[in-house]
């Protein structure tokens, strides 16, 4: 059965050597990932590496920030409550001057409500400015200490808040004090993105758990969680608390990857800690975009569904290429052993299969998103609050 002369066996050996060249395997896998990254970019999803595309296929939990991620990030002052002895105009002016240098959306909404351009001449009395991460602003203006922010910021400074400051659930409450005296409060509101409902529903269909971490209060966080039907939420969190919760979730979900989706400056540490950090590129801060592994350019949470679909499709194509390459090579090697395959067949098993794998990998580049299969976003927008 294995007879033949030396020249015949040498020819068979050379044939098997050509067949066993791993060109198809070496080319098809990275090319598949490159195609997936290119295909994602067509949908405004920038993926910074093949390892992050691979991680998307194994997501089991997605953690969302609220403000600017699940909400529109378009804020407005909806209520002004001055303390006795102050007018609405006075406390709005105090807050606007204190927030004059802050890039935070809450600060922008206060300045917009104030309605006047704060020029350098209006801020000549500003002696000190400090932004307390996750809490608010501390300034010294015309020799007076002004605090603008969460209740905790004022309470740490020994400012007592009267009972009239009970949270009504209308929005984020910004408290204001001057020289240790409470002078009033503003209520800032935001709206849930219509696209957020589709994103959460689509993730649940994929078997992915959804969690929200926010610095806002329990009342507002609960309203948003119920509106979007989230699996879990945690409120009243500082930036470092978000990192702790993400680590806890990562340990509890060892069977899969955990992604974090955020947009703010305070989200950068959490984005770095997550298995996959995803930033909203439109409203997102430069620090968040830099720290993220994936950037969604259009600020649409449902783009995450497209990213996961593309990642899973890419992996499917890669396994097809691996199966094609190994299957053809093993078959032709067996034929070559018995002298049933010549050198031209060997070349096809090497270069031909490599070309087939390349053409198959190119399908990822022209991937079409199954948008019509995603749940429709609700047109109802719920008024909620935004956390600093």
mmCIF file of C-alpha atoms in Angstrom:
data_model
loop_
_atom_site.group_PDB
_atom_site.id
_atom_site.type_symbol
_atom_site.label_atom_id
_atom_site.label_comp_id
_atom_site.label_asym_id
_atom_site.label_seq_id
_atom_site.Cartn_x
_atom_site.Cartn_y
_atom_site.Cartn_z
ATOM 1 C CA UNK A 1 0.000 0.000 0.000
ATOM 2 C CA UNK A 2 2.857 2.341 0.829
ATOM 3 C CA UNK A 3 5.123 1.123 -1.936
ATOM 4 C CA UNK A 4 6.862 3.368 -4.443
ATOM 5 C CA UNK A 5 10.325 4.700 -5.072
ATOM 6 C CA UNK A 6 12.305 7.387 -3.243
ATOM 7 C CA UNK A 7 11.404 10.090 -5.772
ATOM 8 C CA UNK A 8 7.689 9.418 -5.369
ATOM 9 C CA UNK A 9 7.839 9.763 -1.582
ATOM 10 C CA UNK A 10 9.964 12.902 -1.845
ATOM 11 C CA UNK A 11 7.298 14.423 -4.116
ATOM 12 C CA UNK A 12 4.580 13.499 -1.618
ATOM 13 C CA UNK A 13 6.603 15.003 1.240
ATOM 14 C CA UNK A 14 7.100 18.253 -0.644
ATOM 15 C CA UNK A 15 3.393 18.302 -1.477
ATOM 16 C CA UNK A 16 2.480 17.906 2.206
ATOM 17 C CA UNK A 17 5.012 20.606 3.103
ATOM 18 C CA UNK A 18 3.269 23.065 0.781
ATOM 19 C CA UNK A 19 -0.160 22.082 2.102
ATOM 20 C CA UNK A 20 0.882 22.494 5.741
ATOM 21 C CA UNK A 21 1.953 26.121 5.256
ATOM 22 C CA UNK A 22 -0.322 28.065 7.677
ATOM 23 C CA UNK A 23 -0.951 31.060 5.392
ATOM 24 C CA UNK A 24 -4.742 30.805 5.565
ATOM 25 C CA UNK A 25 -4.758 30.562 9.350
ATOM 26 C CA UNK A 26 -2.234 33.363 9.828
ATOM 27 C CA UNK A 27 -4.065 35.731 7.484
ATOM 28 C CA UNK A 28 -7.721 34.979 8.194
ATOM 29 C CA UNK A 29 -7.811 35.607 11.950
ATOM 30 C CA UNK A 30 -6.262 39.123 12.114
ATOM 31 C CA UNK A 31 -7.911 40.080 8.840
ATOM 32 C CA UNK A 32 -11.273 39.089 10.291
ATOM 33 C CA UNK A 33 -10.716 41.390 13.267
ATOM 34 C CA UNK A 34 -9.528 44.217 11.015
ATOM 35 C CA UNK A 35 -12.683 43.790 8.969
ATOM 36 C CA UNK A 36 -14.792 43.875 12.139
ATOM 37 C CA UNK A 37 -13.119 47.087 13.305
ATOM 38 C CA UNK A 38 -13.636 48.616 9.859
ATOM 39 C CA UNK A 39 -17.240 47.473 9.751
ATOM 40 C CA UNK A 40 -17.903 49.003 13.170
ATOM 41 C CA UNK A 41 -16.410 52.325 12.076
ATOM 42 C CA UNK A 42 -19.055 52.531 9.328
ATOM 43 C CA UNK A 43 -21.629 52.789 12.122
ATOM 44 C CA UNK A 44 -19.729 55.419 14.079
ATOM 45 C CA UNK A 45 -18.206 52.922 16.518
ATOM 46 C CA UNK A 46 -14.449 53.282 17.010
ATOM 47 C CA UNK A 47 -12.819 50.159 18.474
ATOM 48 C CA UNK A 48 -9.220 50.629 19.597
ATOM 49 C CA UNK A 49 -8.084 47.022 19.273
ATOM 50 C CA UNK A 50 -9.005 43.485 18.265
ATOM 51 C CA UNK A 51 -8.929 42.334 21.897
ATOM 52 C CA UNK A 52 -11.778 44.709 22.745
ATOM 53 C CA UNK A 53 -13.795 43.461 19.773
ATOM 54 C CA UNK A 54 -13.235 39.934 21.054
ATOM 55 C CA UNK A 55 -14.283 40.951 24.582
ATOM 56 C CA UNK A 56 -17.629 42.212 23.266
ATOM 57 C CA UNK A 57 -18.562 38.664 22.282
ATOM 58 C CA UNK A 58 -18.334 37.581 25.923
ATOM 59 C CA UNK A 59 -20.226 40.434 27.599
ATOM 60 C CA UNK A 60 -22.468 39.360 30.459
ATOM 61 C CA UNK A 61 -22.973 42.693 32.238
ATOM 62 C CA UNK A 62 -23.146 46.277 30.947
ATOM 63 C CA UNK A 63 -22.877 49.055 33.527
ATOM 64 C CA UNK A 64 -24.197 52.484 32.522
ATOM 65 C CA UNK A 65 -23.552 55.928 33.862
ATOM 66 C CA UNK A 66 -26.778 57.935 33.805
ATOM 67 C CA UNK A 67 -26.098 61.542 32.910
ATOM 68 C CA UNK A 68 -25.324 62.007 29.224
ATOM 69 C CA UNK A 69 -25.353 58.261 28.659
ATOM 70 C CA UNK A 70 -28.898 57.101 29.358
ATOM 71 C CA UNK A 71 -30.142 60.691 29.481
ATOM 72 C CA UNK A 72 -29.907 63.427 26.878
ATOM 73 C CA UNK A 73 -27.553 65.646 28.839
ATOM 74 C CA UNK A 74 -29.679 68.692 27.947
ATOM 75 C CA UNK A 75 -30.464 70.393 31.233
ATOM 76 C CA UNK A 76 -32.585 73.280 32.397
ATOM 77 C CA UNK A 77 -33.396 74.978 35.664
ATOM 78 C CA UNK A 78 -37.021 74.111 36.405
ATOM 79 C CA UNK A 79 -37.400 75.497 39.917
ATOM 80 C CA UNK A 80 -35.778 78.243 42.020
ATOM 81 C CA UNK A 81 -36.421 78.239 45.779
ATOM 82 C CA UNK A 82 -34.766 81.147 47.644
ATOM 83 C CA UNK A 83 -34.451 81.217 51.421
ATOM 84 C CA UNK A 84 -36.048 83.986 53.449
ATOM 85 C CA UNK A 85 -34.390 87.310 52.736
ATOM 86 C CA UNK A 86 -33.261 86.379 49.218
ATOM 87 C CA UNK A 87 -34.923 86.640 45.820
ATOM 88 C CA UNK A 88 -34.813 84.163 42.957
ATOM 89 C CA UNK A 89 -32.705 86.577 40.939
ATOM 90 C CA UNK A 90 -30.143 86.939 43.744
ATOM 91 C CA UNK A 91 -29.519 83.239 44.332
ATOM 92 C CA UNK A 92 -29.426 82.559 40.585
ATOM 93 C CA UNK A 93 -26.755 85.251 40.218
ATOM 94 C CA UNK A 94 -24.753 83.811 43.120
ATOM 95 C CA UNK A 95 -24.876 80.329 41.599
ATOM 96 C CA UNK A 96 -24.034 81.552 38.085
ATOM 97 C CA UNK A 97 -20.942 83.435 39.257
ATOM 98 C CA UNK A 98 -19.764 80.504 41.352
ATOM 99 C CA UNK A 99 -20.213 78.180 38.369
ATOM 100 C CA UNK A 100 -18.681 80.619 35.864
ATOM 101 C CA UNK A 101 -15.596 78.495 35.156
ATOM 102 C CA UNK A 102 -17.162 75.032 35.395
ATOM 103 C CA UNK A 103 -17.549 73.005 32.164
ATOM 104 C CA UNK A 104 -20.135 70.705 33.769
ATOM 105 C CA UNK A 105 -23.582 70.620 32.073
ATOM 106 C CA UNK A 106 -25.274 71.614 35.339
ATOM 107 C CA UNK A 107 -23.136 74.744 35.470
ATOM 108 C CA UNK A 108 -23.976 75.528 31.857
ATOM 109 C CA UNK A 109 -27.696 75.212 32.556
ATOM 110 C CA UNK A 110 -27.409 77.611 35.522
ATOM 111 C CA UNK A 111 -25.500 80.177 33.449
ATOM 112 C CA UNK A 112 -28.043 79.814 30.663
ATOM 113 C CA UNK A 113 -30.913 80.426 33.070
ATOM 114 C CA UNK A 114 -29.085 83.473 34.434
ATOM 115 C CA UNK A 115 -29.123 84.799 30.881
ATOM 116 C CA UNK A 116 -26.200 87.241 31.114
ATOM 117 C CA UNK A 117 -22.672 86.867 29.802
ATOM 118 C CA UNK A 118 -20.269 86.705 32.705
ATOM 119 C CA UNK A 119 -17.305 88.782 31.579
ATOM 120 C CA UNK A 120 -14.000 89.123 33.389
ATOM 121 C CA UNK A 121 -15.237 92.350 34.948
ATOM 122 C CA UNK A 122 -18.110 90.501 36.615
ATOM 123 C CA UNK A 123 -15.665 88.054 38.215
ATOM 124 C CA UNK A 124 -13.027 90.455 39.570
ATOM 125 C CA UNK A 125 -14.077 89.556 43.113
ATOM 126 C CA UNK A 126 -13.400 85.839 42.565
ATOM 127 C CA UNK A 127 -10.473 85.082 44.875
ATOM 128 C CA UNK A 128 -10.661 81.288 44.969
ATOM 129 C CA UNK A 129 -12.263 78.551 42.908
ATOM 130 C CA UNK A 130 -12.345 74.839 43.698
ATOM 131 C CA UNK A 131 -14.354 72.082 42.046
ATOM 132 C CA UNK A 132 -15.013 69.271 44.516
ATOM 133 C CA UNK A 133 -15.258 66.060 42.501
ATOM 134 C CA UNK A 134 -18.755 64.621 42.585
ATOM 135 C CA UNK A 135 -19.986 67.296 45.023
ATOM 136 C CA UNK A 136 -19.996 70.808 43.588
ATOM 137 C CA UNK A 137 -18.155 74.142 43.684
ATOM 138 C CA UNK A 138 -16.451 76.014 46.514
ATOM 139 C CA UNK A 139 -15.492 79.648 45.828
ATOM 140 C CA UNK A 140 -14.513 82.807 47.669
ATOM 141 C CA UNK A 141 -16.192 85.776 46.011
ATOM 142 C CA UNK A 142 -15.767 89.311 47.345
ATOM 143 C CA UNK A 143 -14.487 87.829 50.597
ATOM 144 C CA UNK A 144 -17.528 85.589 51.041
ATOM 145 C CA UNK A 145 -17.390 81.781 50.887
ATOM 146 C CA UNK A 146 -19.927 80.400 48.445
ATOM 147 C CA UNK A 147 -20.840 76.717 48.162
ATOM 148 C CA UNK A 148 -22.923 75.409 45.262
ATOM 149 C CA UNK A 149 -23.619 71.693 44.948
ATOM 150 C CA UNK A 150 -25.019 68.634 46.683
ATOM 151 C CA UNK A 151 -26.417 68.625 50.189
ATOM 152 C CA UNK A 152 -23.346 66.695 51.369
ATOM 153 C CA UNK A 153 -21.033 69.525 50.325
ATOM 154 C CA UNK A 154 -22.913 72.012 52.484
ATOM 155 C CA UNK A 155 -23.341 69.609 55.391
ATOM 156 C CA UNK A 156 -19.595 68.921 55.485
ATOM 157 C CA UNK A 157 -19.074 72.671 55.834
ATOM 158 C CA UNK A 158 -21.521 72.787 58.755
ATOM 159 C CA UNK A 159 -24.399 74.369 56.837
ATOM 160 C CA UNK A 160 -27.800 73.280 58.115
ATOM 161 C CA UNK A 161 -30.492 72.706 55.518
ATOM 162 C CA UNK A 162 -34.088 73.548 56.458
ATOM 163 C CA UNK A 163 -36.886 71.058 55.982
ATOM 164 C CA UNK A 164 -38.201 72.869 52.938
ATOM 165 C CA UNK A 165 -35.340 71.308 50.967
ATOM 166 C CA UNK A 166 -37.062 67.904 50.882
ATOM 167 C CA UNK A 167 -36.459 66.304 47.484
ATOM 168 C CA UNK A 168 -39.632 66.421 45.370
ATOM 169 C CA UNK A 169 -38.239 64.156 42.689
ATOM 170 C CA UNK A 170 -38.462 66.899 40.028
ATOM 171 C CA UNK A 171 -34.752 66.893 39.287
ATOM 172 C CA UNK A 172 -31.287 67.312 40.714
ATOM 173 C CA UNK A 173 -31.285 69.782 43.599
ATOM 174 C CA UNK A 174 -28.368 72.223 43.709
ATOM 175 C CA UNK A 175 -27.988 73.783 47.159
ATOM 176 C CA UNK A 176 -26.417 77.210 47.722
ATOM 177 C CA UNK A 177 -24.849 78.710 50.840
ATOM 178 C CA UNK A 178 -23.014 81.959 51.562
ATOM 179 C CA UNK A 179 -20.669 82.217 54.567
ATOM 180 C CA UNK A 180 -22.197 79.154 56.161
ATOM 181 C CA UNK A 181 -25.819 80.243 55.703
ATOM 182 C CA UNK A 182 -28.254 78.418 53.439
ATOM 183 C CA UNK A 183 -29.607 80.875 50.838
ATOM 184 C CA UNK A 184 -31.638 78.678 48.492
ATOM 185 C CA UNK A 185 -31.701 75.873 45.980
ATOM 186 C CA UNK A 186 -32.154 75.203 42.265
ATOM 187 C CA UNK A 187 -33.715 72.160 40.634
ATOM 188 C CA UNK A 188 -32.142 70.924 37.392
ATOM 189 C CA UNK A 189 -33.910 68.424 35.138
ATOM 190 C CA UNK A 190 -32.871 66.123 32.313
ATOM 191 C CA UNK A 191 -34.678 63.632 30.052
ATOM 192 C CA UNK A 192 -34.167 59.959 29.271
ATOM 193 C CA UNK A 193 -32.965 59.366 25.711
ATOM 194 C CA UNK A 194 -35.599 57.731 23.538
ATOM 195 C CA UNK A 195 -32.803 55.493 22.248
ATOM 196 C CA UNK A 196 -31.964 54.189 25.741
ATOM 197 C CA UNK A 197 -35.044 51.980 25.967
ATOM 198 C CA UNK A 198 -34.090 50.182 22.732
ATOM 199 C CA UNK A 199 -30.567 49.652 24.023
ATOM 200 C CA UNK A 200 -31.663 48.133 27.336
ATOM 201 C CA UNK A 201 -34.320 45.926 25.733
ATOM 202 C CA UNK A 202 -31.868 44.720 23.087
ATOM 203 C CA UNK A 203 -29.209 43.862 25.667
ATOM 204 C CA UNK A 204 -31.743 41.859 27.657
ATOM 205 C CA UNK A 205 -32.666 39.907 24.539
ATOM 206 C CA UNK A 206 -28.985 39.012 24.231
ATOM 207 C CA UNK A 207 -28.928 37.769 27.815
ATOM 208 C CA UNK A 208 -26.842 40.706 29.076
ATOM 209 C CA UNK A 209 -27.499 42.140 32.547
ATOM 210 C CA UNK A 210 -27.914 45.938 32.772
ATOM 211 C CA UNK A 211 -26.792 48.020 35.751
ATOM 212 C CA UNK A 212 -26.823 51.791 36.352
ATOM 213 C CA UNK A 213 -24.383 53.631 38.618
ATOM 214 C CA UNK A 214 -25.172 57.271 39.348
ATOM 215 C CA UNK A 215 -24.274 60.038 41.720
ATOM 216 C CA UNK A 216 -27.909 61.086 41.829
ATOM 217 C CA UNK A 217 -30.274 60.356 44.691
ATOM 218 C CA UNK A 218 -32.285 57.177 45.228
ATOM 219 C CA UNK A 219 -35.617 58.702 44.161
ATOM 220 C CA UNK A 220 -34.374 59.756 40.746
ATOM 221 C CA UNK A 221 -32.261 56.646 40.174
ATOM 222 C CA UNK A 222 -35.242 54.434 40.922
ATOM 223 C CA UNK A 223 -37.438 56.389 38.484
ATOM 224 C CA UNK A 224 -34.902 55.998 35.682
ATOM 225 C CA UNK A 225 -34.310 52.313 36.455
ATOM 226 C CA UNK A 226 -38.036 51.589 36.373
ATOM 227 C CA UNK A 227 -38.538 53.619 33.193
ATOM 228 C CA UNK A 228 -35.815 51.663 31.366
ATOM 229 C CA UNK A 229 -36.452 48.343 33.133
ATOM 230 C CA UNK A 230 -32.849 47.988 34.325
ATOM 231 C CA UNK A 231 -31.828 44.874 36.227
ATOM 232 C CA UNK A 232 -30.030 46.799 38.946
ATOM 233 C CA UNK A 233 -29.074 50.337 39.993
ATOM 234 C CA UNK A 234 -26.993 52.065 42.675
ATOM 235 C CA UNK A 235 -27.348 55.746 43.580
ATOM 236 C CA UNK A 236 -25.652 58.480 45.659
ATOM 237 C CA UNK A 237 -22.234 57.376 44.419
ATOM 238 C CA UNK A 238 -18.975 59.291 44.342
ATOM 239 C CA UNK A 239 -16.528 58.568 41.463
ATOM 240 C CA UNK A 240 -14.503 56.231 43.692
ATOM 241 C CA UNK A 241 -17.715 54.434 44.694
ATOM 242 C CA UNK A 242 -18.400 53.643 41.039
ATOM 243 C CA UNK A 243 -14.993 51.991 40.762
ATOM 244 C CA UNK A 244 -15.717 49.907 43.875
ATOM 245 C CA UNK A 245 -19.092 48.808 42.554
ATOM 246 C CA UNK A 246 -17.599 47.902 39.187
ATOM 247 C CA UNK A 247 -14.972 45.746 40.895
ATOM 248 C CA UNK A 248 -17.706 44.064 42.916
ATOM 249 C CA UNK A 249 -19.733 43.363 39.779
ATOM 250 C CA UNK A 250 -16.645 42.051 37.979
ATOM 251 C CA UNK A 251 -15.961 39.580 40.760
ATOM 252 C CA UNK A 252 -19.591 38.464 40.813
ATOM 253 C CA UNK A 253 -19.698 38.000 37.013
ATOM 254 C CA UNK A 254 -16.546 35.965 36.537
ATOM 255 C CA UNK A 255 -18.170 33.878 33.828
ATOM 256 C CA UNK A 256 -18.204 36.850 31.447
ATOM 257 C CA UNK A 257 -16.898 40.325 30.723
ATOM 258 C CA UNK A 258 -18.192 43.543 32.298
ATOM 259 C CA UNK A 259 -18.441 46.738 30.228
ATOM 260 C CA UNK A 260 -18.911 50.281 31.486
ATOM 261 C CA UNK A 261 -20.568 52.976 29.369
ATOM 262 C CA UNK A 262 -20.018 56.604 30.383
ATOM 263 C CA UNK A 263 -19.242 60.072 29.110
ATOM 264 C CA UNK A 264 -18.021 62.281 31.932
ATOM 265 C CA UNK A 265 -14.654 63.342 33.290
ATOM 266 C CA UNK A 266 -15.398 61.455 36.504
ATOM 267 C CA UNK A 267 -16.027 58.280 34.498
ATOM 268 C CA UNK A 268 -12.421 57.924 33.318
ATOM 269 C CA UNK A 269 -11.280 55.748 36.277
ATOM 270 C CA UNK A 270 -14.258 53.413 35.846
ATOM 271 C CA UNK A 271 -13.731 53.167 32.089
ATOM 272 C CA UNK A 272 -10.136 52.143 32.711
ATOM 273 C CA UNK A 273 -11.094 49.522 35.311
ATOM 274 C CA UNK A 274 -13.803 47.826 33.217
ATOM 275 C CA UNK A 275 -13.058 44.868 30.952
ATOM 276 C CA UNK A 276 -14.413 47.032 28.138
ATOM 277 C CA UNK A 277 -14.670 50.810 28.610
ATOM 278 C CA UNK A 278 -17.146 52.488 26.252
ATOM 279 C CA UNK A 279 -17.371 56.282 25.958
ATOM 280 C CA UNK A 280 -20.001 58.483 24.362
ATOM 281 C CA UNK A 281 -17.960 60.530 21.910
ATOM 282 C CA UNK A 282 -20.387 63.370 21.217
ATOM 283 C CA UNK A 283 -21.026 64.690 24.723
ATOM 284 C CA UNK A 284 -18.142 62.790 26.306
ATOM 285 C CA UNK A 285 -15.170 64.533 27.864
ATOM 286 C CA UNK A 286 -11.705 64.201 26.338
ATOM 287 C CA UNK A 287 -10.548 62.254 29.399
ATOM 288 C CA UNK A 288 -13.365 59.717 29.023
ATOM 289 C CA UNK A 289 -12.704 59.267 25.296
ATOM 290 C CA UNK A 290 -8.988 58.812 25.939
ATOM 291 C CA UNK A 291 -9.570 56.248 28.696
ATOM 292 C CA UNK A 292 -12.177 54.258 26.767
ATOM 293 C CA UNK A 293 -11.510 51.145 24.680
ATOM 294 C CA UNK A 294 -14.485 51.833 22.411
ATOM 295 C CA UNK A 295 -15.942 55.222 21.443
ATOM 296 C CA UNK A 296 -19.542 55.615 20.222
ATOM 297 C CA UNK A 297 -19.511 58.807 18.183
ATOM 298 C CA UNK A 298 -23.267 59.523 17.960
ATOM 299 C CA UNK A 299 -24.139 59.286 21.678
ATOM 300 C CA UNK A 300 -26.714 56.566 20.983
ATOM 301 C CA UNK A 301 -26.711 53.739 23.566
ATOM 302 C CA UNK A 302 -28.241 51.375 21.002
ATOM 303 C CA UNK A 303 -24.980 51.574 19.042
ATOM 304 C CA UNK A 304 -23.669 49.173 21.667
ATOM 305 C CA UNK A 305 -26.034 46.547 20.242
ATOM 306 C CA UNK A 306 -24.537 47.048 16.800
ATOM 307 C CA UNK A 307 -21.042 46.729 18.258
ATOM 308 C CA UNK A 308 -21.947 43.422 19.908
ATOM 309 C CA UNK A 309 -23.621 42.134 16.732
ATOM 310 C CA UNK A 310 -20.528 43.033 14.693
ATOM 311 C CA UNK A 311 -18.228 41.399 17.256
ATOM 312 C CA UNK A 312 -20.241 38.170 17.246
ATOM 313 C CA UNK A 313 -20.466 38.170 13.450
ATOM 314 C CA UNK A 314 -16.705 38.721 13.245
ATOM 315 C CA UNK A 315 -16.039 35.777 15.536
ATOM 316 C CA UNK A 316 -18.374 33.625 13.459
ATOM 317 C CA UNK A 317 -16.473 34.514 10.267
ATOM 318 C CA UNK A 318 -13.134 33.807 11.950
ATOM 319 C CA UNK A 319 -14.263 30.339 13.045
ATOM 320 C CA UNK A 320 -15.532 29.708 9.512
ATOM 321 C CA UNK A 321 -12.086 30.572 8.166
ATOM 322 C CA UNK A 322 -10.361 28.364 10.718
ATOM 323 C CA UNK A 323 -12.678 25.462 9.921
ATOM 324 C CA UNK A 324 -12.245 25.986 6.175
ATOM 325 C CA UNK A 325 -8.441 26.141 6.379
ATOM 326 C CA UNK A 326 -8.012 23.168 8.689
ATOM 327 C CA UNK A 327 -10.648 21.061 6.954
ATOM 328 C CA UNK A 328 -9.267 21.538 3.446
ATOM 329 C CA UNK A 329 -5.648 21.110 4.546
ATOM 330 C CA UNK A 330 -6.319 17.901 6.489
ATOM 331 C CA UNK A 331 -8.298 16.448 3.596
ATOM 332 C CA UNK A 332 -5.638 17.275 1.015
ATOM 333 C CA UNK A 333 -2.837 16.017 3.298
ATOM 334 C CA UNK A 334 -4.602 12.649 3.499
ATOM 335 C CA UNK A 335 -4.956 12.603 -0.269
ATOM 336 C CA UNK A 336 -1.264 13.519 -0.651
ATOM 337 C CA UNK A 337 -0.181 10.696 1.662
ATOM 338 C CA UNK A 338 -1.861 8.186 -0.629
ATOM 339 C CA UNK A 339 -0.529 9.901 -3.731
ATOM 340 C CA UNK A 340 -3.924 11.233 -4.809
ATOM 341 C CA UNK A 341 -3.010 14.936 -4.676
ATOM 342 C CA UNK A 342 -0.391 16.615 -6.846
ATOM 343 C CA UNK A 343 1.444 19.905 -6.334
ATOM 344 C CA UNK A 344 -1.297 21.962 -7.983
ATOM 345 C CA UNK A 345 -3.832 20.653 -5.483
ATOM 346 C CA UNK A 346 -1.349 21.461 -2.706
ATOM 347 C CA UNK A 347 -1.013 25.036 -3.984
ATOM 348 C CA UNK A 348 -4.791 25.375 -3.959
ATOM 349 C CA UNK A 349 -4.906 24.020 -0.382
ATOM 350 C CA UNK A 350 -2.422 26.719 0.599
ATOM 351 C CA UNK A 351 -2.829 29.848 -1.524
ATOM 352 C CA UNK A 352 -6.345 29.084 -2.756
ATOM 353 C CA UNK A 353 -7.737 28.541 0.716
ATOM 354 C CA UNK A 354 -5.920 31.677 1.882
ATOM 355 C CA UNK A 355 -7.683 33.684 -0.844
ATOM 356 C CA UNK A 356 -11.035 32.150 0.103
ATOM 357 C CA UNK A 357 -10.422 33.061 3.753
ATOM 358 C CA UNK A 358 -9.550 36.624 2.771
ATOM 359 C CA UNK A 359 -12.720 37.001 0.707
ATOM 360 C CA UNK A 360 -14.788 35.528 3.536
ATOM 361 C CA UNK A 361 -13.191 37.919 6.046
ATOM 362 C CA UNK A 362 -14.087 40.861 3.793
ATOM 363 C CA UNK A 363 -17.759 40.100 4.467
ATOM 364 C CA UNK A 364 -17.310 41.551 7.952
ATOM 365 C CA UNK A 365 -16.299 44.884 6.453
ATOM 366 C CA UNK A 366 -19.684 45.153 4.716
ATOM 367 C CA UNK A 367 -21.727 43.871 7.638
ATOM 368 C CA UNK A 368 -25.341 45.086 7.661
ATOM 369 C CA UNK A 369 -26.770 45.839 11.086
ATOM 370 C CA UNK A 370 -30.074 44.106 11.942
ATOM 371 C CA UNK A 371 -31.619 47.397 13.074
ATOM 372 C CA UNK A 372 -35.088 46.287 12.074
ATOM 373 C CA UNK A 373 -34.882 43.459 14.619
ATOM 374 C CA UNK A 374 -34.131 45.753 17.538
ATOM 375 C CA UNK A 375 -36.921 46.792 19.919
ATOM 376 C CA UNK A 376 -38.430 50.119 19.026
ATOM 377 C CA UNK A 377 -37.512 53.003 21.275
ATOM 378 C CA UNK A 378 -40.325 54.516 23.257
ATOM 379 C CA UNK A 379 -41.282 58.008 22.192
ATOM 380 C CA UNK A 380 -42.232 58.841 25.754
ATOM 381 C CA UNK A 381 -39.530 60.851 27.502
ATOM 382 C CA UNK A 382 -39.558 60.934 31.264
ATOM 383 C CA UNK A 383 -38.309 64.004 33.126
ATOM 384 C CA UNK A 384 -35.577 62.947 35.544
ATOM 385 C CA UNK A 385 -32.599 64.491 37.262
ATOM 386 C CA UNK A 386 -28.930 64.743 36.532
ATOM 387 C CA UNK A 387 -26.075 64.184 38.959
ATOM 388 C CA UNK A 388 -22.868 66.156 39.074
#
